[in-house]
Coordinates of C-alpha atoms and ligand atoms in Angstrom, one line a residue:
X1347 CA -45.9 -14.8 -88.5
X1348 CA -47.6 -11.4 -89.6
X1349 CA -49.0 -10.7 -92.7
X1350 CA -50.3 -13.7 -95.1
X1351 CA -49.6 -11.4 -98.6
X1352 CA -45.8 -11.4 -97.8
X1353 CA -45.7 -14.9 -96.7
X1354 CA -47.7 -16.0 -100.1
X1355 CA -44.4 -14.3 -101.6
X1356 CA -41.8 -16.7 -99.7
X1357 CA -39.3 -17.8 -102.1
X1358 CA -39.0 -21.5 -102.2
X1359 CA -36.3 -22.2 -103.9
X1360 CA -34.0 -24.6 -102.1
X1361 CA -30.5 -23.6 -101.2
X1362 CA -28.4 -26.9 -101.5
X1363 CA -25.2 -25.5 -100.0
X1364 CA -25.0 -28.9 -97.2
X1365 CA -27.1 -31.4 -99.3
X1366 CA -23.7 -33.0 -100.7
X1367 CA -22.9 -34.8 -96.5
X1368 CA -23.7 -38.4 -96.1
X1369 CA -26.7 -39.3 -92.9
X1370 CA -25.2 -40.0 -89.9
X1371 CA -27.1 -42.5 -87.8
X1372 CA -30.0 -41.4 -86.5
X1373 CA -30.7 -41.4 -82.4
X1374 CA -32.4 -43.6 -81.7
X1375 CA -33.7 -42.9 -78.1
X1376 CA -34.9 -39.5 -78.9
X1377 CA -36.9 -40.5 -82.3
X1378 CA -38.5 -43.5 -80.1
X1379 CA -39.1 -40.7 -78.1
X1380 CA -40.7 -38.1 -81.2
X1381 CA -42.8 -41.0 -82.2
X1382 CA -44.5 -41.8 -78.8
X1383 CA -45.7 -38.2 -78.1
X1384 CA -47.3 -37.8 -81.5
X1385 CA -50.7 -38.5 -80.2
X1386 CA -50.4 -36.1 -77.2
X1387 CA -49.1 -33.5 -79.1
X1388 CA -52.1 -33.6 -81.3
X1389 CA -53.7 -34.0 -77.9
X1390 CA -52.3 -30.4 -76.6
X1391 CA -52.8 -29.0 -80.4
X1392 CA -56.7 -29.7 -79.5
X1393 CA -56.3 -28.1 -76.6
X1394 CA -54.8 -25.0 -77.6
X1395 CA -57.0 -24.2 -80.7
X1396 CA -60.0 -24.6 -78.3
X1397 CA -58.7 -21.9 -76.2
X1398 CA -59.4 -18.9 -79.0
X1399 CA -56.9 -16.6 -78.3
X1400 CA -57.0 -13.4 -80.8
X1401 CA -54.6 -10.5 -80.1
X1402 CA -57.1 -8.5 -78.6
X1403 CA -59.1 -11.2 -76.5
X1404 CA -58.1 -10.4 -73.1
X1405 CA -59.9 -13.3 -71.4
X1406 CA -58.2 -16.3 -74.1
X1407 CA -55.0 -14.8 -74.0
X1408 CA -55.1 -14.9 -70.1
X1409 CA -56.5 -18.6 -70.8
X1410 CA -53.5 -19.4 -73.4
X1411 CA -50.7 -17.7 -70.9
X1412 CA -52.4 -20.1 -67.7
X1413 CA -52.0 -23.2 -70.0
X1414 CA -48.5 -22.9 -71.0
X1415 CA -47.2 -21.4 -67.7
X1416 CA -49.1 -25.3 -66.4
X1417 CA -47.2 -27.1 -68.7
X1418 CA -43.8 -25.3 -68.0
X1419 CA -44.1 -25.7 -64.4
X1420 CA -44.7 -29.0 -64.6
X1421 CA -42.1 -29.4 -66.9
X1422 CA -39.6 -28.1 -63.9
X1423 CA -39.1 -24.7 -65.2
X1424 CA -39.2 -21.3 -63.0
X1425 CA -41.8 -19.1 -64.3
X1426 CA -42.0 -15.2 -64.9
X1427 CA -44.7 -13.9 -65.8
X1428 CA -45.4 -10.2 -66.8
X1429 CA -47.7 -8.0 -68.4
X1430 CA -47.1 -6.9 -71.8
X1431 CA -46.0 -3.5 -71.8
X1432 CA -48.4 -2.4 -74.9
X1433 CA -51.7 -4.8 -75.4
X1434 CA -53.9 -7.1 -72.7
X1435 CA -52.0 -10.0 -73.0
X1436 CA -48.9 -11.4 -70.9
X1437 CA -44.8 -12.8 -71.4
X1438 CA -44.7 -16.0 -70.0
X1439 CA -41.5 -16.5 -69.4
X1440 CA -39.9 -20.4 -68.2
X1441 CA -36.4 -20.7 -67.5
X1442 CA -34.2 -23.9 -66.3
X1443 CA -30.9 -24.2 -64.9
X1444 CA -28.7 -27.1 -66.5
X1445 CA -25.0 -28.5 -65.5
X1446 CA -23.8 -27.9 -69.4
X1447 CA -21.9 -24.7 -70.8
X1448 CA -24.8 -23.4 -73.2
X1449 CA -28.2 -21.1 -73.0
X1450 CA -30.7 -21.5 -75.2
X1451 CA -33.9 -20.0 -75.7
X1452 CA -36.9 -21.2 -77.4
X1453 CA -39.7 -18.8 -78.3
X1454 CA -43.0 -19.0 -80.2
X1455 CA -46.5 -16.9 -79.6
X1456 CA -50.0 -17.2 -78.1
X1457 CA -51.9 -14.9 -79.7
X1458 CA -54.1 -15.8 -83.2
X1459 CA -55.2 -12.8 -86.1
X1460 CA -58.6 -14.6 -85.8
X1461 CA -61.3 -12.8 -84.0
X1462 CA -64.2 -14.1 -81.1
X1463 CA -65.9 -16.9 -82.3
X1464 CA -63.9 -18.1 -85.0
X1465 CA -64.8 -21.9 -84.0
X1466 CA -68.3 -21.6 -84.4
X1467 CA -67.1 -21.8 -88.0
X1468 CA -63.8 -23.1 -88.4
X1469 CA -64.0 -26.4 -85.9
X1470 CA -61.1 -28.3 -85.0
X1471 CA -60.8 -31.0 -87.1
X1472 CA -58.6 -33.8 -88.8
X1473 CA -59.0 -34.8 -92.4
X1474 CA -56.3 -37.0 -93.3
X1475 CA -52.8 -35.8 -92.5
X1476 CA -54.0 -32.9 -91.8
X1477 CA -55.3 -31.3 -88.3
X1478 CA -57.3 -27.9 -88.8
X1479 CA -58.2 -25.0 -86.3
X1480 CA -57.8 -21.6 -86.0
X1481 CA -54.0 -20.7 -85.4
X1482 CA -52.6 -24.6 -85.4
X1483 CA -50.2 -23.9 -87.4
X1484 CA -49.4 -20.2 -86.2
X1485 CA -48.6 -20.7 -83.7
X1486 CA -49.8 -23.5 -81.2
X1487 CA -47.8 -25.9 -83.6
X1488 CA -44.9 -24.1 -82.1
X1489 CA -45.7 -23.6 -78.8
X1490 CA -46.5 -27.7 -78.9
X1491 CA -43.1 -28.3 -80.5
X1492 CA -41.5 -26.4 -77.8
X1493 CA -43.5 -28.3 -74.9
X1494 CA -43.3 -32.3 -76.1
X1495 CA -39.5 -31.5 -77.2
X1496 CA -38.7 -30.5 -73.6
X1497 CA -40.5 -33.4 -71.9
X1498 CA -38.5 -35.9 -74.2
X1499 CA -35.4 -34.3 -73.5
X1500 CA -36.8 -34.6 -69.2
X1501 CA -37.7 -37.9 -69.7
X1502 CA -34.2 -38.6 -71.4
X1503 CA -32.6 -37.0 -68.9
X1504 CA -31.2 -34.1 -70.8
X1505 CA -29.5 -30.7 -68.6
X1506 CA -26.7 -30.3 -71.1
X1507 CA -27.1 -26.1 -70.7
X1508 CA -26.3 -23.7 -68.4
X1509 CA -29.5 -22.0 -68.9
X1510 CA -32.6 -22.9 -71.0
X1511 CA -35.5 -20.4 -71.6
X1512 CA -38.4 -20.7 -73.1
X1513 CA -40.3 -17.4 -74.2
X1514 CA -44.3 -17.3 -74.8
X1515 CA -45.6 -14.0 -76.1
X1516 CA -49.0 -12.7 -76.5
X1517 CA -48.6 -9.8 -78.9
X1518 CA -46.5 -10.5 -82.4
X1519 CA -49.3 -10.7 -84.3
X1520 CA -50.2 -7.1 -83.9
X1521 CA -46.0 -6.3 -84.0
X1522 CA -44.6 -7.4 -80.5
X1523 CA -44.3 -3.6 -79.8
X1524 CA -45.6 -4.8 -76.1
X1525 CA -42.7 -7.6 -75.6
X1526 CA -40.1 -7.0 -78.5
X1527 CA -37.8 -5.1 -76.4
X1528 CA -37.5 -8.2 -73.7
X1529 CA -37.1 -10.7 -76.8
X1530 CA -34.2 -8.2 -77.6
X1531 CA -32.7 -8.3 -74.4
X1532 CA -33.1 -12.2 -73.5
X1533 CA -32.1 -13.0 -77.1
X1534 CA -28.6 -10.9 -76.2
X1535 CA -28.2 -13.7 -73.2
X1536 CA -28.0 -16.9 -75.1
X1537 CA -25.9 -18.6 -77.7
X1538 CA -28.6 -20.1 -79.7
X1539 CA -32.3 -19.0 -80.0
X1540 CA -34.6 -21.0 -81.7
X1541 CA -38.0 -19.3 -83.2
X1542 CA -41.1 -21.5 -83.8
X1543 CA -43.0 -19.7 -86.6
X1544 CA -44.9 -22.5 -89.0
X1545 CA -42.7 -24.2 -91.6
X1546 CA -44.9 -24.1 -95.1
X1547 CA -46.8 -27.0 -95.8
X1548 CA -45.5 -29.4 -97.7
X1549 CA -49.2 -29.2 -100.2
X1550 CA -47.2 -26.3 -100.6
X1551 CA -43.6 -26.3 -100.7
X1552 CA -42.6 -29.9 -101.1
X1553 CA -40.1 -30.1 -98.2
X1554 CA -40.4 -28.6 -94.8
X1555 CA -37.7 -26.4 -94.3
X1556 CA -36.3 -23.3 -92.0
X1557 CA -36.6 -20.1 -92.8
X1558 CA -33.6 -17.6 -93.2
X1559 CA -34.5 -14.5 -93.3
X1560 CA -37.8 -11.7 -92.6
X1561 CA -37.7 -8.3 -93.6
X1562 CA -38.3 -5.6 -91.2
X1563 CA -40.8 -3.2 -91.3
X1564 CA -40.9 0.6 -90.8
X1565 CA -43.4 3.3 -91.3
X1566 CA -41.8 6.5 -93.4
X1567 CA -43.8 9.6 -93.0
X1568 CA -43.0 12.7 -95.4
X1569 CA -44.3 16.5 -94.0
X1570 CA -44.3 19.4 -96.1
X1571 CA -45.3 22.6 -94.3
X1572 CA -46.2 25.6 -96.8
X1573 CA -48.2 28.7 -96.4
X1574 CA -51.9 29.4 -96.8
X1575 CA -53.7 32.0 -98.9
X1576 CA -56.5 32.0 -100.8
X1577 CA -56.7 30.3 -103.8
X1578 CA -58.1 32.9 -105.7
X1579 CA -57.8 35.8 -104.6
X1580 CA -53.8 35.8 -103.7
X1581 CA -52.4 32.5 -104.4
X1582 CA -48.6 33.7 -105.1
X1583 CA -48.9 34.7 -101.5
X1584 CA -49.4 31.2 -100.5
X1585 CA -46.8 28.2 -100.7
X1586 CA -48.5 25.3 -101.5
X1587 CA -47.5 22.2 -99.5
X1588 CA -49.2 19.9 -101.9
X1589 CA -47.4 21.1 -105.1
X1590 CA -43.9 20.8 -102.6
X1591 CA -45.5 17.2 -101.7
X1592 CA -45.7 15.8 -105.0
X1593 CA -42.5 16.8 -106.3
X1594 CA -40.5 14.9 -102.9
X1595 CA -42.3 11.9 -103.8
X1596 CA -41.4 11.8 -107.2
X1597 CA -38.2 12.8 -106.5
X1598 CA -37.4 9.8 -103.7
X1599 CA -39.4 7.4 -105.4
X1600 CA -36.6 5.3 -106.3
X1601 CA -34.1 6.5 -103.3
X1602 CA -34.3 2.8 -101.9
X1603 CA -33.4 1.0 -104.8
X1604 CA -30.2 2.4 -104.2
X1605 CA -29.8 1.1 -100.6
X1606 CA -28.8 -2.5 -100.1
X1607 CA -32.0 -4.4 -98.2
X1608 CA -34.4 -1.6 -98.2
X1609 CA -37.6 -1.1 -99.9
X1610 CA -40.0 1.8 -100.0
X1611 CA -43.2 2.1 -101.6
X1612 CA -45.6 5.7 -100.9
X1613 CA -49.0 4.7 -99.9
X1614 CA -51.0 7.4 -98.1
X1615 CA -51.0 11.1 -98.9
X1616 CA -53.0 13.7 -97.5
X1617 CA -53.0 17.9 -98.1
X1618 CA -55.7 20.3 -97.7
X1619 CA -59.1 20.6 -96.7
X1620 CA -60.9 22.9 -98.9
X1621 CA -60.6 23.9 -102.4
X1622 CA -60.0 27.4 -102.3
X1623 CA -57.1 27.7 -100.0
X1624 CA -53.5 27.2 -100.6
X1625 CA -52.8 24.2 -98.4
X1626 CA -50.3 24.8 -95.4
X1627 CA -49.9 21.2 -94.7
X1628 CA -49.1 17.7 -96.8
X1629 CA -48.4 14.7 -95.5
X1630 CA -47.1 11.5 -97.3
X1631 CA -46.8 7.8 -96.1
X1632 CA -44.8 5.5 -97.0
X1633 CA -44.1 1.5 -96.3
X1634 CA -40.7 0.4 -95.9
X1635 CA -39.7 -3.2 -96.1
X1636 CA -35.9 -3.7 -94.5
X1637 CA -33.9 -6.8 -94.9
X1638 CA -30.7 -5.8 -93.3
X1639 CA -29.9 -4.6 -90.2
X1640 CA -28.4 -1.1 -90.9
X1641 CA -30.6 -1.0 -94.1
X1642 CA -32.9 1.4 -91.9
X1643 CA -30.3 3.8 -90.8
X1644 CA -29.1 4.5 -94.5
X1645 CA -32.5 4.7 -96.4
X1646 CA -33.5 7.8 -93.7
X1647 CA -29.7 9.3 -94.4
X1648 CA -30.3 8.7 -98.3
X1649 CA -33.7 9.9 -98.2
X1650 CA -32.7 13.3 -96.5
X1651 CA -30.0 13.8 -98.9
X1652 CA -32.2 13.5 -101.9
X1653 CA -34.8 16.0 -100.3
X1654 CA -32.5 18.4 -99.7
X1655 CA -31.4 18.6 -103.2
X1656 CA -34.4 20.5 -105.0
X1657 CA -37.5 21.9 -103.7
X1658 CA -40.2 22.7 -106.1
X1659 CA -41.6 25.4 -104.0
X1660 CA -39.8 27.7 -101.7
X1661 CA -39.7 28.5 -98.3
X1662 CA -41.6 25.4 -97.7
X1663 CA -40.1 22.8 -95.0
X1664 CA -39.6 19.1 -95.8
X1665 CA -39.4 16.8 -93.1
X1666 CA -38.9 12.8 -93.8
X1667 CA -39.1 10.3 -90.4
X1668 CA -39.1 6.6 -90.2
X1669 CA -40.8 4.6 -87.7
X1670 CA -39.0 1.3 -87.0
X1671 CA -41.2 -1.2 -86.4
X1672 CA -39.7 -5.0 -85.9
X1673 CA -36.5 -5.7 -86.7
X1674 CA -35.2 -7.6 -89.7
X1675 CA -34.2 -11.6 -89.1
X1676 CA -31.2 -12.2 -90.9
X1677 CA -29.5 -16.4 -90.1
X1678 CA -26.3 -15.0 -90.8
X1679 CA -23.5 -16.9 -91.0
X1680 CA -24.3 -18.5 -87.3
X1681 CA -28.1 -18.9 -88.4
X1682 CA -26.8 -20.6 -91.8
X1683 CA -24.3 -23.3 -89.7
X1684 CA -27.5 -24.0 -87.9
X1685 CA -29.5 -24.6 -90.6
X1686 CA -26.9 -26.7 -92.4
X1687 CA -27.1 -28.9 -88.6
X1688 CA -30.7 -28.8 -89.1
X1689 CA -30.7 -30.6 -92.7
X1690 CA -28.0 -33.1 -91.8
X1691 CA -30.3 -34.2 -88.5
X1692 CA -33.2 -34.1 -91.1
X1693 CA -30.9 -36.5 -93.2
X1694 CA -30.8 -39.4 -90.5
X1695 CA -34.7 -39.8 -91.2
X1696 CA -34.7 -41.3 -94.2
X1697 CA -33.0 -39.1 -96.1
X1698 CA -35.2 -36.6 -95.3
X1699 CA -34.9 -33.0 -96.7
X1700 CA -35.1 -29.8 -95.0
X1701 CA -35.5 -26.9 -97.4
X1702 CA -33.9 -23.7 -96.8
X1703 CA -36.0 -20.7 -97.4
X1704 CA -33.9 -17.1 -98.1
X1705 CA -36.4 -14.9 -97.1
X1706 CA -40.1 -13.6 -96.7
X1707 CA -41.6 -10.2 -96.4
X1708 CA -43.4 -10.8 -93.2
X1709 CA -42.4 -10.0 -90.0
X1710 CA -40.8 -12.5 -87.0
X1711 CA -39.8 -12.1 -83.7
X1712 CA -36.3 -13.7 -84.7
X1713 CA -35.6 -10.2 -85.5
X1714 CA -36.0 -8.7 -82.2
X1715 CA -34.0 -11.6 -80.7
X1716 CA -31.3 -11.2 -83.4
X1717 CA -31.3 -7.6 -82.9
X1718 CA -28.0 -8.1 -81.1
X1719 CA -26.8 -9.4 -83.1
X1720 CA -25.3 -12.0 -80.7
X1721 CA -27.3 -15.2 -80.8
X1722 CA -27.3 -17.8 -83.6
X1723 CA -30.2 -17.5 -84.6
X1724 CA -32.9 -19.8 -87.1
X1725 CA -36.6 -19.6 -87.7
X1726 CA -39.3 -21.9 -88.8
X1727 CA -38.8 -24.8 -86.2
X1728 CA -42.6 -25.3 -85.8
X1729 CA -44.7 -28.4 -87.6
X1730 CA -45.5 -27.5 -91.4
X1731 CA -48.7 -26.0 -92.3
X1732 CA -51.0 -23.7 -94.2
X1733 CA -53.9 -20.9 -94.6
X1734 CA -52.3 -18.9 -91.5
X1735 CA -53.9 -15.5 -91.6
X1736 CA -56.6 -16.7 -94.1
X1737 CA -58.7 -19.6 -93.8
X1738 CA -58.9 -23.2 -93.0
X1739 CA -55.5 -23.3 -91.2
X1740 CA -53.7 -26.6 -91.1
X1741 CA -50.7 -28.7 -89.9
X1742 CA -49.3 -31.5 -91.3
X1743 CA -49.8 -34.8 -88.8
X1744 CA -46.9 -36.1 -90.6
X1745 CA -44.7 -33.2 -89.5
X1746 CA -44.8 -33.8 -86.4
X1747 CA -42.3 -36.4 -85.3
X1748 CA -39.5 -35.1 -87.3
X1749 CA -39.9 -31.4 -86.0
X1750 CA -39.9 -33.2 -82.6
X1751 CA -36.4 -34.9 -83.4
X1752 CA -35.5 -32.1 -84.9
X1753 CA -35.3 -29.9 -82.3
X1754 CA -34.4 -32.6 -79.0
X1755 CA -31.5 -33.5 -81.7
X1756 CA -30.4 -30.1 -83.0
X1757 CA -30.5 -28.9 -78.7
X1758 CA -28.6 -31.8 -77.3
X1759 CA -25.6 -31.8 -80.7
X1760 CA -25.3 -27.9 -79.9
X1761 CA -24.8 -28.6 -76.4
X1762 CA -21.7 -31.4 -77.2
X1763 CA -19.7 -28.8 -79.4
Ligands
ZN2324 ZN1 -46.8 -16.4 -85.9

């Protein structure tokens, strides 16, 4: 999950929509299963986190891809393995061939925002119910759901799919711009794809839950190209781009409020160079938040129309682009039925409750493999935790065995309908 500012901003109001159904009995075999590989998940969670593996750390991403492309092979799978198209990591891809009707892929990331040597001061450690280390939570939590929820379904003797994938990238901290487009074209193959972001801790949010939705991000960039002259000497020769600049962002300032899931906020300008010339350039940039999938297409057409409307200076030329950057993650009505499966499975455990979180501003790969719109889709199927992107990152010990059941449930109920 990118971006710790938009995740402090998750919503956590619960949705109650399926909280009224009565717990069906739990099963047993698989729980019995959950609760025997608690201690070697924490066992690969050690592992992992000692393996520093920042975005940018060639050698402990190459370390992180070898491990997990171990444990899938011995888990049966075939392995693919390629280079990420942008960055110095690798997609380490595991597939397996089943008798059922189903695909479903599972997907979660190696790569950490932490930089070299972030262990010399943030140890591995347990205090509590709580395990700490440098990405635990985002995302070796997931990639360690993914792994122990597959061997309990081996052991149980689960091949109820046609086709089971499992998806380890290197790059979505820094935007999966490197791998996005395969997540895209994998996701477009399955039924179901299941994303293993963090849940938020329950310090934080009370419940664990699943998350529903993740904006989108884009980069808008505003050109004005004027005229030069000197300032004093002739300036109603020149046609100043900076003057023509202003007045665009003031006049599509709020352009985005009238487009359904979009946001856009100017952050960057820049126009001339020295003082007594009419600058010939100007150049505005602006961050766009999307949280629906055409949201992107109509903010650009809106934003032209309003441009085109007045300029302040004439004879000047006003360009607007956007630069689409990942995808929104919308559940949808598929990702919602999934969800609503995903609370009544929580049910059998107690009573358990899985909160339902509408939306954050940070990024997911969910939106790249949604982008079809094709797969159902849902989020946030990693253990809960805390203080990703900042400090002190946790995950909750006690998380553990019911994100386990969770998912060897939610896979082998899927595969029965
Ligand atoms: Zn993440």
């Amino acid at each position: 999950m990118v971006r710790m500012r938009f995740r402090l901003a998750i919503m956590l109001a619960a949705l109650s929509v399926f909280a009224t159904a009565g717990a069906a009995d739990a099963d047993e075999a698989l729980l019995a299963g959950a609760r025997a590989a608690q201690p070697a998940v924490i066992q690969s969670l050690r592992d992992m986190v000692l393996i520093e593996s920042g975005s940018a750390d060639a050698a402990g991403l190459k370390a992180m891809s070898d491990y997990v492309e171990a444990r899938l092979r011995s888990l049966g799978a075939v392995i693919e393995r390629t280079k990420s198209s942008v960055g110095p990591g690798d997609i380490v891809k595991g597939s397996f061939t089943g008798t059922g009707n189903k695909s479903f892929m599972l997907i979660a990331h190696v790569d950490t925002v932490y930089g070299k040597d972030i262990l010399a001061t943030q140890a591995f450690r347990q205090d509590g119910n709580r395990l700490y280390g440098p990405g635990i939570a985002d995302d070796k939590g997931g990639i360690a759901v993914i792994l122990h929820s597959l061997a309990i379904l081996r052991d149980a003797g689960w091949r109820d799919y046609a086709r089971l994938t499992v998806l380890f990238n290197s790059d979505e901290e820094v935007g999966s711009r490197g791998s996005g487009e395969l997540i895209a074209a994998l996701g477009a193959m399955h039924d179901v794809v299941l994303s293993y972001e963090p849940t938020v801790a329950k310090a934080v949010a009370k419940d664990e839950g699943v998350l529903l939705a993740a904006a989108g991000t884009a980069a808008a960039t505003l050109q004005v190209k004027g005229r030069t002259a000197h300032a004093g000497a002739a300036p109603e020769q020149g046609r100043n781009a900076l003057v023509e600049l202003s007045h665009q962002i003031l006049q599509t300032e709020g352009v985005a409020k009238g487009v359904p899931g979009a946001q856009l906020n100017w952050t960057t300008s820049k126009a001339g160079s020295v003082r007594n010339q009419i600058p010939e350039q100007a150049e505005a940039g602006g961050d766009v938040r999307l949280l629906a999938p055409d949201a992107a297409d109509k903010l650009l057409a809106a934003l032209k129309a309003k441009i085109a409307e007045t300029h302040r200076v004439p004879d000047t030329d006003v360009t607007i682009t956007l630069d689409i950057g990942r995808p929104p993650y919308v559940a949808g009505e598929k990702g919602l039925a999934l969800a609503g499966q995903a609370q009544a499975i929580y049910r059998e455990l107690d009573g358990r409750k899985l909160m339902l979180h509408p939306s954050t501003g940070g990024g997911t790969d969910a939106g790249f493999a949604g982008s079809s719109g094709k797969p159902a889709i849902l989020e946030s199927m990693g253990l809960a935790g805390w203080g990703y992107h900042a400090r002190d990152e946790y995950i909750e010990i006690d998380s553990i065995v019911p994100r386990l059941y969770l998912t060897t449930r939610l896979l082998t109920t899927i595969a029965r309908q």
